[in-house]
PDB file of C-alpha atoms in Angstrom:
ATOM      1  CA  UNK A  86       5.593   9.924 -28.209  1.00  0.00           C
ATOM      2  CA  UNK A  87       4.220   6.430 -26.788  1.00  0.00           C
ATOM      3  CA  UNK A  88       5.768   5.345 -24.110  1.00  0.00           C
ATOM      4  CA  UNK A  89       4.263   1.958 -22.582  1.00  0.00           C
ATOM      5  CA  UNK A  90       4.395   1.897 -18.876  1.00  0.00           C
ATOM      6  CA  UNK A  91       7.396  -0.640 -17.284  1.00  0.00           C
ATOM      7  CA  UNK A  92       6.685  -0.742 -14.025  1.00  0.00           C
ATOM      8  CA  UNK A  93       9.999  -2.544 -12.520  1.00  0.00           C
ATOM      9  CA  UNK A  94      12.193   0.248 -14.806  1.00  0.00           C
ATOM     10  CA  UNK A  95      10.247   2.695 -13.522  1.00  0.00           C
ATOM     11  CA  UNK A  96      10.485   1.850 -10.126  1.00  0.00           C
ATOM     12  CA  UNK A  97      14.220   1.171  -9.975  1.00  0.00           C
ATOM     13  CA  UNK A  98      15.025   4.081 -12.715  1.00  0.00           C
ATOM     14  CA  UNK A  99      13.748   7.188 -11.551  1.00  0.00           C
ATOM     15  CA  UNK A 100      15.932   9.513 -13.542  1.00  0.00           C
ATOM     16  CA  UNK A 101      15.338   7.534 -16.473  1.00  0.00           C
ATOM     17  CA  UNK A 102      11.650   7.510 -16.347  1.00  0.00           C
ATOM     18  CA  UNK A 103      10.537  10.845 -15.186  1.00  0.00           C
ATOM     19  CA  UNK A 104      11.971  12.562 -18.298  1.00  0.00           C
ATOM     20  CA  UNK A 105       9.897   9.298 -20.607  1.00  0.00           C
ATOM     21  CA  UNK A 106       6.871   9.859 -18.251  1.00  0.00           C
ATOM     22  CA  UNK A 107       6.236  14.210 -18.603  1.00  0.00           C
ATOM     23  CA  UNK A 108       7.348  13.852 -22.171  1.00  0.00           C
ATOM     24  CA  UNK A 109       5.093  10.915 -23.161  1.00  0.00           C
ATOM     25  CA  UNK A 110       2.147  11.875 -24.947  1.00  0.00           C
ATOM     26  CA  UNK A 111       0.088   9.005 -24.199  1.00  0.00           C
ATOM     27  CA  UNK A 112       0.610   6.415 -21.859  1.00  0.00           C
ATOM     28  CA  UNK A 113      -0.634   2.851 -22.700  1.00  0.00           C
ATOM     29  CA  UNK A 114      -0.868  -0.040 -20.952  1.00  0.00           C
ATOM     30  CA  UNK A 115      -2.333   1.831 -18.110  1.00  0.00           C
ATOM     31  CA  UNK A 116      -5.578   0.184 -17.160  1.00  0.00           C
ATOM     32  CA  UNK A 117      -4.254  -3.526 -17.822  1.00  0.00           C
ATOM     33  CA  UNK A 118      -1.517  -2.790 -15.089  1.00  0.00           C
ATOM     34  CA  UNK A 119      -3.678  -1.293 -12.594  1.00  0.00           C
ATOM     35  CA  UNK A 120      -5.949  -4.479 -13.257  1.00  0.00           C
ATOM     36  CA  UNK A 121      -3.009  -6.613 -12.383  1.00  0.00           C
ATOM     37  CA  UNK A 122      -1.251  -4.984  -9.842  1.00  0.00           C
ATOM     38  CA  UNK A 123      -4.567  -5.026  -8.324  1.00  0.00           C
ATOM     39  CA  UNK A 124      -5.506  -8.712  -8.603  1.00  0.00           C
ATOM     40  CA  UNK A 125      -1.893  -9.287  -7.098  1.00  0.00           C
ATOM     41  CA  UNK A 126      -2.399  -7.590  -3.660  1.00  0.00           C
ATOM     42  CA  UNK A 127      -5.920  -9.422  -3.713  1.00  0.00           C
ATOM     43  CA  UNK A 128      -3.903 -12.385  -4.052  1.00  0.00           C
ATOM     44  CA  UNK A 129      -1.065 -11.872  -1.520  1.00  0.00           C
ATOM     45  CA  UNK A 130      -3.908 -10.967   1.096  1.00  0.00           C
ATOM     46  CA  UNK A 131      -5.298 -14.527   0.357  1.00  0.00           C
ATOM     47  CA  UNK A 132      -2.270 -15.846   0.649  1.00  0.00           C
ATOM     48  CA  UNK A 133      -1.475 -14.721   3.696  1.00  0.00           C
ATOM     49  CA  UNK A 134      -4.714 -15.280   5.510  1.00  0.00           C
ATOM     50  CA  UNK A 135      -4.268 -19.006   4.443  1.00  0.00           C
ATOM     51  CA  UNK A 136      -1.467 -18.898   6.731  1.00  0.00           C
ATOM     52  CA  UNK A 137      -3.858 -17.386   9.188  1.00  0.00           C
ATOM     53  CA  UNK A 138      -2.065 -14.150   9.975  1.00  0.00           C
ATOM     54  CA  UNK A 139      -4.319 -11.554  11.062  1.00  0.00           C
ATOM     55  CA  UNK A 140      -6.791 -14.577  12.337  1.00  0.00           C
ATOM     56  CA  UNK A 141      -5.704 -14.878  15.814  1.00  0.00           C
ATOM     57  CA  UNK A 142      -9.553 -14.374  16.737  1.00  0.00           C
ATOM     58  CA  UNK A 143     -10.617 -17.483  15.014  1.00  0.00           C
ATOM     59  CA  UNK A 144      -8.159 -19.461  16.935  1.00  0.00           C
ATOM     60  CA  UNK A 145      -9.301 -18.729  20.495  1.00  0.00           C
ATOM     61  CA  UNK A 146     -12.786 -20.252  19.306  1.00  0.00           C
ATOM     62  CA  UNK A 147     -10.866 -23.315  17.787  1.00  0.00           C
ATOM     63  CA  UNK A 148     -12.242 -25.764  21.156  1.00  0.00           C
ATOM     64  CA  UNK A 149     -15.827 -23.899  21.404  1.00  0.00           C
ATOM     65  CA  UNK A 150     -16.998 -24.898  17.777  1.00  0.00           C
ATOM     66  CA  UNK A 151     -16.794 -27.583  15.275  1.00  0.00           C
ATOM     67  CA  UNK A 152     -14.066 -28.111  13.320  1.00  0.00           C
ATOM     68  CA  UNK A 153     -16.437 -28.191   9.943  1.00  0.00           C
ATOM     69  CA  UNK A 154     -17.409 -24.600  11.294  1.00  0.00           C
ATOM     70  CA  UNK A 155     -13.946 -23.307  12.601  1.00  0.00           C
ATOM     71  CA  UNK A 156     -13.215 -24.549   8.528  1.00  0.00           C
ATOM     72  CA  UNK A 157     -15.781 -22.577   7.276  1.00  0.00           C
ATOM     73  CA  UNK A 158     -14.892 -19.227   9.366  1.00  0.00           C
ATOM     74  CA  UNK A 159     -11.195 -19.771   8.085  1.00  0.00           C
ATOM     75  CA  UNK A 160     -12.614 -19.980   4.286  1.00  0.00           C
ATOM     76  CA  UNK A 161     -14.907 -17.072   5.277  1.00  0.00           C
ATOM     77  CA  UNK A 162     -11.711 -15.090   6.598  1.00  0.00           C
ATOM     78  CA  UNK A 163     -10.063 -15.880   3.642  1.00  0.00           C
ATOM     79  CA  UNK A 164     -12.640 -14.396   1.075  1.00  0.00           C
ATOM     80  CA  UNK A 165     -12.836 -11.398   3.395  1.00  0.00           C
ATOM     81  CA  UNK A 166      -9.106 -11.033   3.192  1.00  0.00           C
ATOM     82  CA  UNK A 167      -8.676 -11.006  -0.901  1.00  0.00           C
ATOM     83  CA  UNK A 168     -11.664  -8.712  -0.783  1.00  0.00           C
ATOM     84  CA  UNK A 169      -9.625  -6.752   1.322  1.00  0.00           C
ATOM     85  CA  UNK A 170      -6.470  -7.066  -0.543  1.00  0.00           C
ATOM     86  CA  UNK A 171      -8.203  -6.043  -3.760  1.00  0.00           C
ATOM     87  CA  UNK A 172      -9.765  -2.739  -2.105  1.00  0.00           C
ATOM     88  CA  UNK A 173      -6.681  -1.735  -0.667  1.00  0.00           C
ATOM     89  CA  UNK A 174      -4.811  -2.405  -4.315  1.00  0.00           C
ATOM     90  CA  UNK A 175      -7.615   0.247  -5.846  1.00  0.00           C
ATOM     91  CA  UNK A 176      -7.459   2.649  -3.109  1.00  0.00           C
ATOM     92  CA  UNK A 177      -3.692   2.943  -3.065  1.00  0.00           C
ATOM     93  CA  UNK A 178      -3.507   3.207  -6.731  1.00  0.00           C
ATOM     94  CA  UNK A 179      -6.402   5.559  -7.424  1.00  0.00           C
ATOM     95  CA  UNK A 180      -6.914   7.866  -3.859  1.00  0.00           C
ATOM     96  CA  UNK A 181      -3.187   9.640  -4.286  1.00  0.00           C
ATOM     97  CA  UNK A 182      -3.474   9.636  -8.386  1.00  0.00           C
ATOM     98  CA  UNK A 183      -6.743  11.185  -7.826  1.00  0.00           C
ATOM     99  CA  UNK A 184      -5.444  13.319  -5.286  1.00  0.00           C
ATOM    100  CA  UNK A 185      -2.801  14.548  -7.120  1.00  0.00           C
ATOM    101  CA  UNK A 186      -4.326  14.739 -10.129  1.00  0.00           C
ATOM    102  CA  UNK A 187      -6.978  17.328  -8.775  1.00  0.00           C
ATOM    103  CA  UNK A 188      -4.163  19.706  -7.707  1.00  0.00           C
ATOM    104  CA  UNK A 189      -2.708  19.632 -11.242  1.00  0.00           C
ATOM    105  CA  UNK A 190      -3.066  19.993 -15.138  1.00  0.00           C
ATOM    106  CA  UNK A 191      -1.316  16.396 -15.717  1.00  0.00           C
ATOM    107  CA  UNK A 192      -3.302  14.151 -17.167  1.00  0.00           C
ATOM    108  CA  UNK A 193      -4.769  11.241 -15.005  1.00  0.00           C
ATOM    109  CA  UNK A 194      -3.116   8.096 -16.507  1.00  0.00           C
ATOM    110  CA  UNK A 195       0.271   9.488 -16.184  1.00  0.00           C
ATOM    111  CA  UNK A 196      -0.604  10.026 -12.238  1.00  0.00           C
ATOM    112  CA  UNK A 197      -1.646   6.271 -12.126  1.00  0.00           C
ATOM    113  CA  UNK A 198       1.808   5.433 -13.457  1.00  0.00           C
ATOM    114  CA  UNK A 199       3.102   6.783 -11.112  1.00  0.00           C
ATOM    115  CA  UNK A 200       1.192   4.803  -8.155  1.00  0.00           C
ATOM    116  CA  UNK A 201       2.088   1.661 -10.387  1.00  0.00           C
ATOM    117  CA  UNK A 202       5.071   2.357  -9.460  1.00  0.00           C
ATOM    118  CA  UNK A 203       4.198   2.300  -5.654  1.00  0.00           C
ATOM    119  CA  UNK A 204       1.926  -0.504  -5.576  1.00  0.00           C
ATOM    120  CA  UNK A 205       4.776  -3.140  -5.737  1.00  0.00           C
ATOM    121  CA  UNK A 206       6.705  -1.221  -3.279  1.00  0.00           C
ATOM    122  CA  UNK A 207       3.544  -2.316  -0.782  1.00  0.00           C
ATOM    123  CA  UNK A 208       3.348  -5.716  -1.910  1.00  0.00           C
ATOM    124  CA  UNK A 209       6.811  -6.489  -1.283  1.00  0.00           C
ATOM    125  CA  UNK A 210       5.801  -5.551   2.341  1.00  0.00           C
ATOM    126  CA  UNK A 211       3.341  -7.368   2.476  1.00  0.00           C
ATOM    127  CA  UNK A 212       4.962 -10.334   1.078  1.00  0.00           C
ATOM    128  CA  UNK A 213       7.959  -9.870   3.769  1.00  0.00           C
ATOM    129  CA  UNK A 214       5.934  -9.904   6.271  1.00  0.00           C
ATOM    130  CA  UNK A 215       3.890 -13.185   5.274  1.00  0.00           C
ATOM    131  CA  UNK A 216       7.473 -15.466   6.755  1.00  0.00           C
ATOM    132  CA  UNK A 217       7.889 -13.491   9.860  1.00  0.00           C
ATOM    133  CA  UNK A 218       4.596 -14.217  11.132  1.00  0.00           C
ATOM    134  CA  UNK A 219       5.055 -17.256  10.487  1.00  0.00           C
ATOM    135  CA  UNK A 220       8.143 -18.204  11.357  1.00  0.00           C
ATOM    136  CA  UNK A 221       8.653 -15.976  14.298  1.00  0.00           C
ATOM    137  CA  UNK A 222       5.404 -14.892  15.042  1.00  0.00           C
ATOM    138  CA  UNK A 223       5.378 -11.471  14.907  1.00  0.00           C
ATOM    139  CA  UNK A 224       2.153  -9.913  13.699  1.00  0.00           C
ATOM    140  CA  UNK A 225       2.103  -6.232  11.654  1.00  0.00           C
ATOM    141  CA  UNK A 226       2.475  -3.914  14.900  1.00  0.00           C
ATOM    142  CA  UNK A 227       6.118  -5.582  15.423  1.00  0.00           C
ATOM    143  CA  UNK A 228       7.534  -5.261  12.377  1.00  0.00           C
ATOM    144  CA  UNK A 229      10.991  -4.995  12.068  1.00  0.00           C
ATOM    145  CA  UNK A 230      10.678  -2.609   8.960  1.00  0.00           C
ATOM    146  CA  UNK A 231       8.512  -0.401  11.094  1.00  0.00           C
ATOM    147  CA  UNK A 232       8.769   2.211  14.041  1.00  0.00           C
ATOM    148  CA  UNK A 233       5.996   0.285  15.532  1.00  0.00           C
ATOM    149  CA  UNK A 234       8.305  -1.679  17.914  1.00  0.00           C
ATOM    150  CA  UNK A 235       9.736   1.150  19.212  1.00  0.00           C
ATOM    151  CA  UNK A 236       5.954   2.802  19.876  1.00  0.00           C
ATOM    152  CA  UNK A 237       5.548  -0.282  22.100  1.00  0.00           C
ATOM    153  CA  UNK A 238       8.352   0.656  23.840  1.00  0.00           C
ATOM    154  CA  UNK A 239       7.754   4.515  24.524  1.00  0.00           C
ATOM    155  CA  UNK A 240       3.668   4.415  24.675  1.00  0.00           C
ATOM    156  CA  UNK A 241       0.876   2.682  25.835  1.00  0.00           C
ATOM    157  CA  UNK A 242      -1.306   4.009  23.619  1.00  0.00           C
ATOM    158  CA  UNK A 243      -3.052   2.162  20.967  1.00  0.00           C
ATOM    159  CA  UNK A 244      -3.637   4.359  18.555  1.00  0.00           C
ATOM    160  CA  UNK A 245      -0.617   5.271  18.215  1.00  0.00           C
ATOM    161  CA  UNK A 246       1.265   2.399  18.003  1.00  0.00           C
ATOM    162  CA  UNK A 247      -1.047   0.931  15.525  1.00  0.00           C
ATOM    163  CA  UNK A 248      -0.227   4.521  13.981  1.00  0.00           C
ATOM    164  CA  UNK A 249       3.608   4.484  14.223  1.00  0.00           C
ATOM    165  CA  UNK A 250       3.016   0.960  13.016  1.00  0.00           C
ATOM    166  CA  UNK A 251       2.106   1.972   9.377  1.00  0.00           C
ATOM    167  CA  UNK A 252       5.058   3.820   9.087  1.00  0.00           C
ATOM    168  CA  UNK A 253       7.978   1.623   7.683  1.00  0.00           C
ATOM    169  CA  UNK A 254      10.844   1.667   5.316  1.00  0.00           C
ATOM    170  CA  UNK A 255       8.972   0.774   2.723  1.00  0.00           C
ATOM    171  CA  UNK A 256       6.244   3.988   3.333  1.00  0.00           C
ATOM    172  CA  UNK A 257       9.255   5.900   3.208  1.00  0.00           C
ATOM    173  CA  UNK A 258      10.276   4.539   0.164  1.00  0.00           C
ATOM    174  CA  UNK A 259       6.378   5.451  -1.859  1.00  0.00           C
ATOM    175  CA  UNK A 260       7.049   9.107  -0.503  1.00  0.00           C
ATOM    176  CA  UNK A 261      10.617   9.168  -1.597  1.00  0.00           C
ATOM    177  CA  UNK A 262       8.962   7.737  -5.280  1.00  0.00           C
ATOM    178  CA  UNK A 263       5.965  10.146  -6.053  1.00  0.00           C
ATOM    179  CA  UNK A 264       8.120  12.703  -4.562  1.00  0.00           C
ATOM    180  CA  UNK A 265      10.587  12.375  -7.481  1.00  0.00           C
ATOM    181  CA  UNK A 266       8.035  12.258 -10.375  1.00  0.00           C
ATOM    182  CA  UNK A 267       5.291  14.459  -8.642  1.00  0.00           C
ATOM    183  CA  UNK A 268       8.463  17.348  -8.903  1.00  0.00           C
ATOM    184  CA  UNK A 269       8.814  16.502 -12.163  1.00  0.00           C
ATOM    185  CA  UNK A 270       5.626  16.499 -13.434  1.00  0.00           C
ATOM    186  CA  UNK A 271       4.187  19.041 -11.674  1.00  0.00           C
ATOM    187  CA  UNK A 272       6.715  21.566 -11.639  1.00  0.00           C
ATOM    188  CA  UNK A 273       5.942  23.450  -8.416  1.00  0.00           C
ATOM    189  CA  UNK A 274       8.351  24.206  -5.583  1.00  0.00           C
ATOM    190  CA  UNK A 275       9.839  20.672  -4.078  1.00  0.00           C
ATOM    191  CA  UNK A 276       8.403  22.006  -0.631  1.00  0.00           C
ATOM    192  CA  UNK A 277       5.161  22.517  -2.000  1.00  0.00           C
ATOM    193  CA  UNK A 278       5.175  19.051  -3.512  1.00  0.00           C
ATOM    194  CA  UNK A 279       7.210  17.459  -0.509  1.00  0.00           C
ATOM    195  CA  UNK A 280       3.840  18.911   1.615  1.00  0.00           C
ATOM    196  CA  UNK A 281       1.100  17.401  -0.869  1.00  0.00           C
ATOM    197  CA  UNK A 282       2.775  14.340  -0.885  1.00  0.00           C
ATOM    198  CA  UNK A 283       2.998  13.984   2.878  1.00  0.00           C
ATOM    199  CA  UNK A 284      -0.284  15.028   3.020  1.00  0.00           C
ATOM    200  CA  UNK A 285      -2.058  12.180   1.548  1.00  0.00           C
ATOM    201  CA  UNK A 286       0.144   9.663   2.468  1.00  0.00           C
ATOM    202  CA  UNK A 287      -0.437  11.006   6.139  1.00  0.00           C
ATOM    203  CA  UNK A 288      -4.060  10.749   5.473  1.00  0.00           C
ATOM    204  CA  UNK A 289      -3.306   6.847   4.461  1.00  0.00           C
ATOM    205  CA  UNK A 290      -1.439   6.158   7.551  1.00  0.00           C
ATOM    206  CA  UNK A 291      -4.231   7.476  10.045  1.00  0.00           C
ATOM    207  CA  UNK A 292      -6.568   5.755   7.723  1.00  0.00           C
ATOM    208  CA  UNK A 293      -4.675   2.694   7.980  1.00  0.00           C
ATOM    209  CA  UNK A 294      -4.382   2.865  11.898  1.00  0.00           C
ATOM    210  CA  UNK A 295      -7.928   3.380  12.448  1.00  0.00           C
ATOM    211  CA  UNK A 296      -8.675   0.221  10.685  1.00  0.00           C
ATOM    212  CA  UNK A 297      -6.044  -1.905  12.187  1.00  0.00           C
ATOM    213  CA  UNK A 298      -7.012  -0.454  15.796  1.00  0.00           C
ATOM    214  CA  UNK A 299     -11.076  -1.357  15.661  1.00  0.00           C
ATOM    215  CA  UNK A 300     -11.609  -4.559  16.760  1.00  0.00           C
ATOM    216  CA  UNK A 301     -13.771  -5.695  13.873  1.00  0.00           C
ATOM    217  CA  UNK A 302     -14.410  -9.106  15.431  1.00  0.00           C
ATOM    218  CA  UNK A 303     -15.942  -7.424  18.377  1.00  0.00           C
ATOM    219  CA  UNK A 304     -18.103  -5.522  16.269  1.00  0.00           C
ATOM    220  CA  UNK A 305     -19.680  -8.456  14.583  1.00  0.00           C
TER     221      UNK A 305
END
């Protein structure tokens, strides 16, 4: 049996589509997807480093250069941010899938679908957050959707706010997702799966904390 991939449906119908998704025989319209869902977080990053979130560096140096090269640092920081946006679209569809995929017989492309089914989750995050910064200035550490206000509150440590930072409603969400199908697919105990789940996602979040907490800027 065929059974084309549909992201939204299976995002929003999980009973629905992890019964289509372990019975499917093939699963086309895999790689086109992952191309797009890709080239959309690049896209969102751009997006919102044209409204310079993230680029609060470049605006101390606003009165100690010109404004043709504070224009040119901004394009610069741009670029750097799609870049970004498209390696972070390829990492969080293919590190879990690969992940998972090594700790089972399933066949790869039916682990992708299921991170298609993630990667809008993150987008939508990302997207959220693109008015708040701008509107009320809040930058990702403050994030209403994430326990990183509350880290400010109960420790001074970096690390681990930018830590508890990554961890939001919508991170709960993804685990709550591959959960489902992963138990479904894989057929092992739902602790067992519940743990490899965690793990990598875990692995994401300290990941994802390291890179927020270097000072890149500093570095260069």
């Amino acid at each position: 049996m065929n059974n084309r991939v549909e992201v939204l449906r299976g995002l929003l119908n999980y009973n629905y589509y992890t019964y289509k998704l372990r019975d499917s025989e093939h699963v086309p319209g895999v790689w086109k997807k992952t191309t797009l869902l890709i080239l959309l977080s690049g896209m969102v990053f751009g997006v919102s480093a044209y409204f310079g979130i993230g680029s609060e560096y470049l605006s101390k140096q606003l009165t100690s250069v010109s404004r043709a090269e504070y224009e040119m640092q901004k394009l610069l920081f741009m670029i750097g941010q799609t870049i970004l946006g498209l390696f972070f679209g390829g990492v969080m569809i293919f590190l879990p899938a690969l992940f998972f995929w090594t700790l089972s017989d399933i066949e790869l492309k039916k682990m992708l679908a299921v991170q298609l089914f993630v990667m809008p989750v993150l987008i939508l995050e990302k997207v959220l957050l693109i008015p708040l910064a701008v509107l009320l200035g809040l930058t990702e550490i403050s994030s209403p959707f994430s326990l990183g206000i509350i880290a400010q509150y109960i420790t001074g440590n970096e690390f681990m706010i930018h830590l508890l930072a990554t961890m939001s409603i919508f991170k709960i969400w993804i685990v709550f997702i591959e959960y489902k199908y992963l138990k479904m697919l894989m057929e092992r105990s739902p602790k067992i799966i519940l743990i490899i789940v965690i793990s990598i996602n875990l692995l994401i979040w300290l990941f994802a904390a390291l890179f927020s907490f270097i000072q890149f800027e500093k570095i260069l």
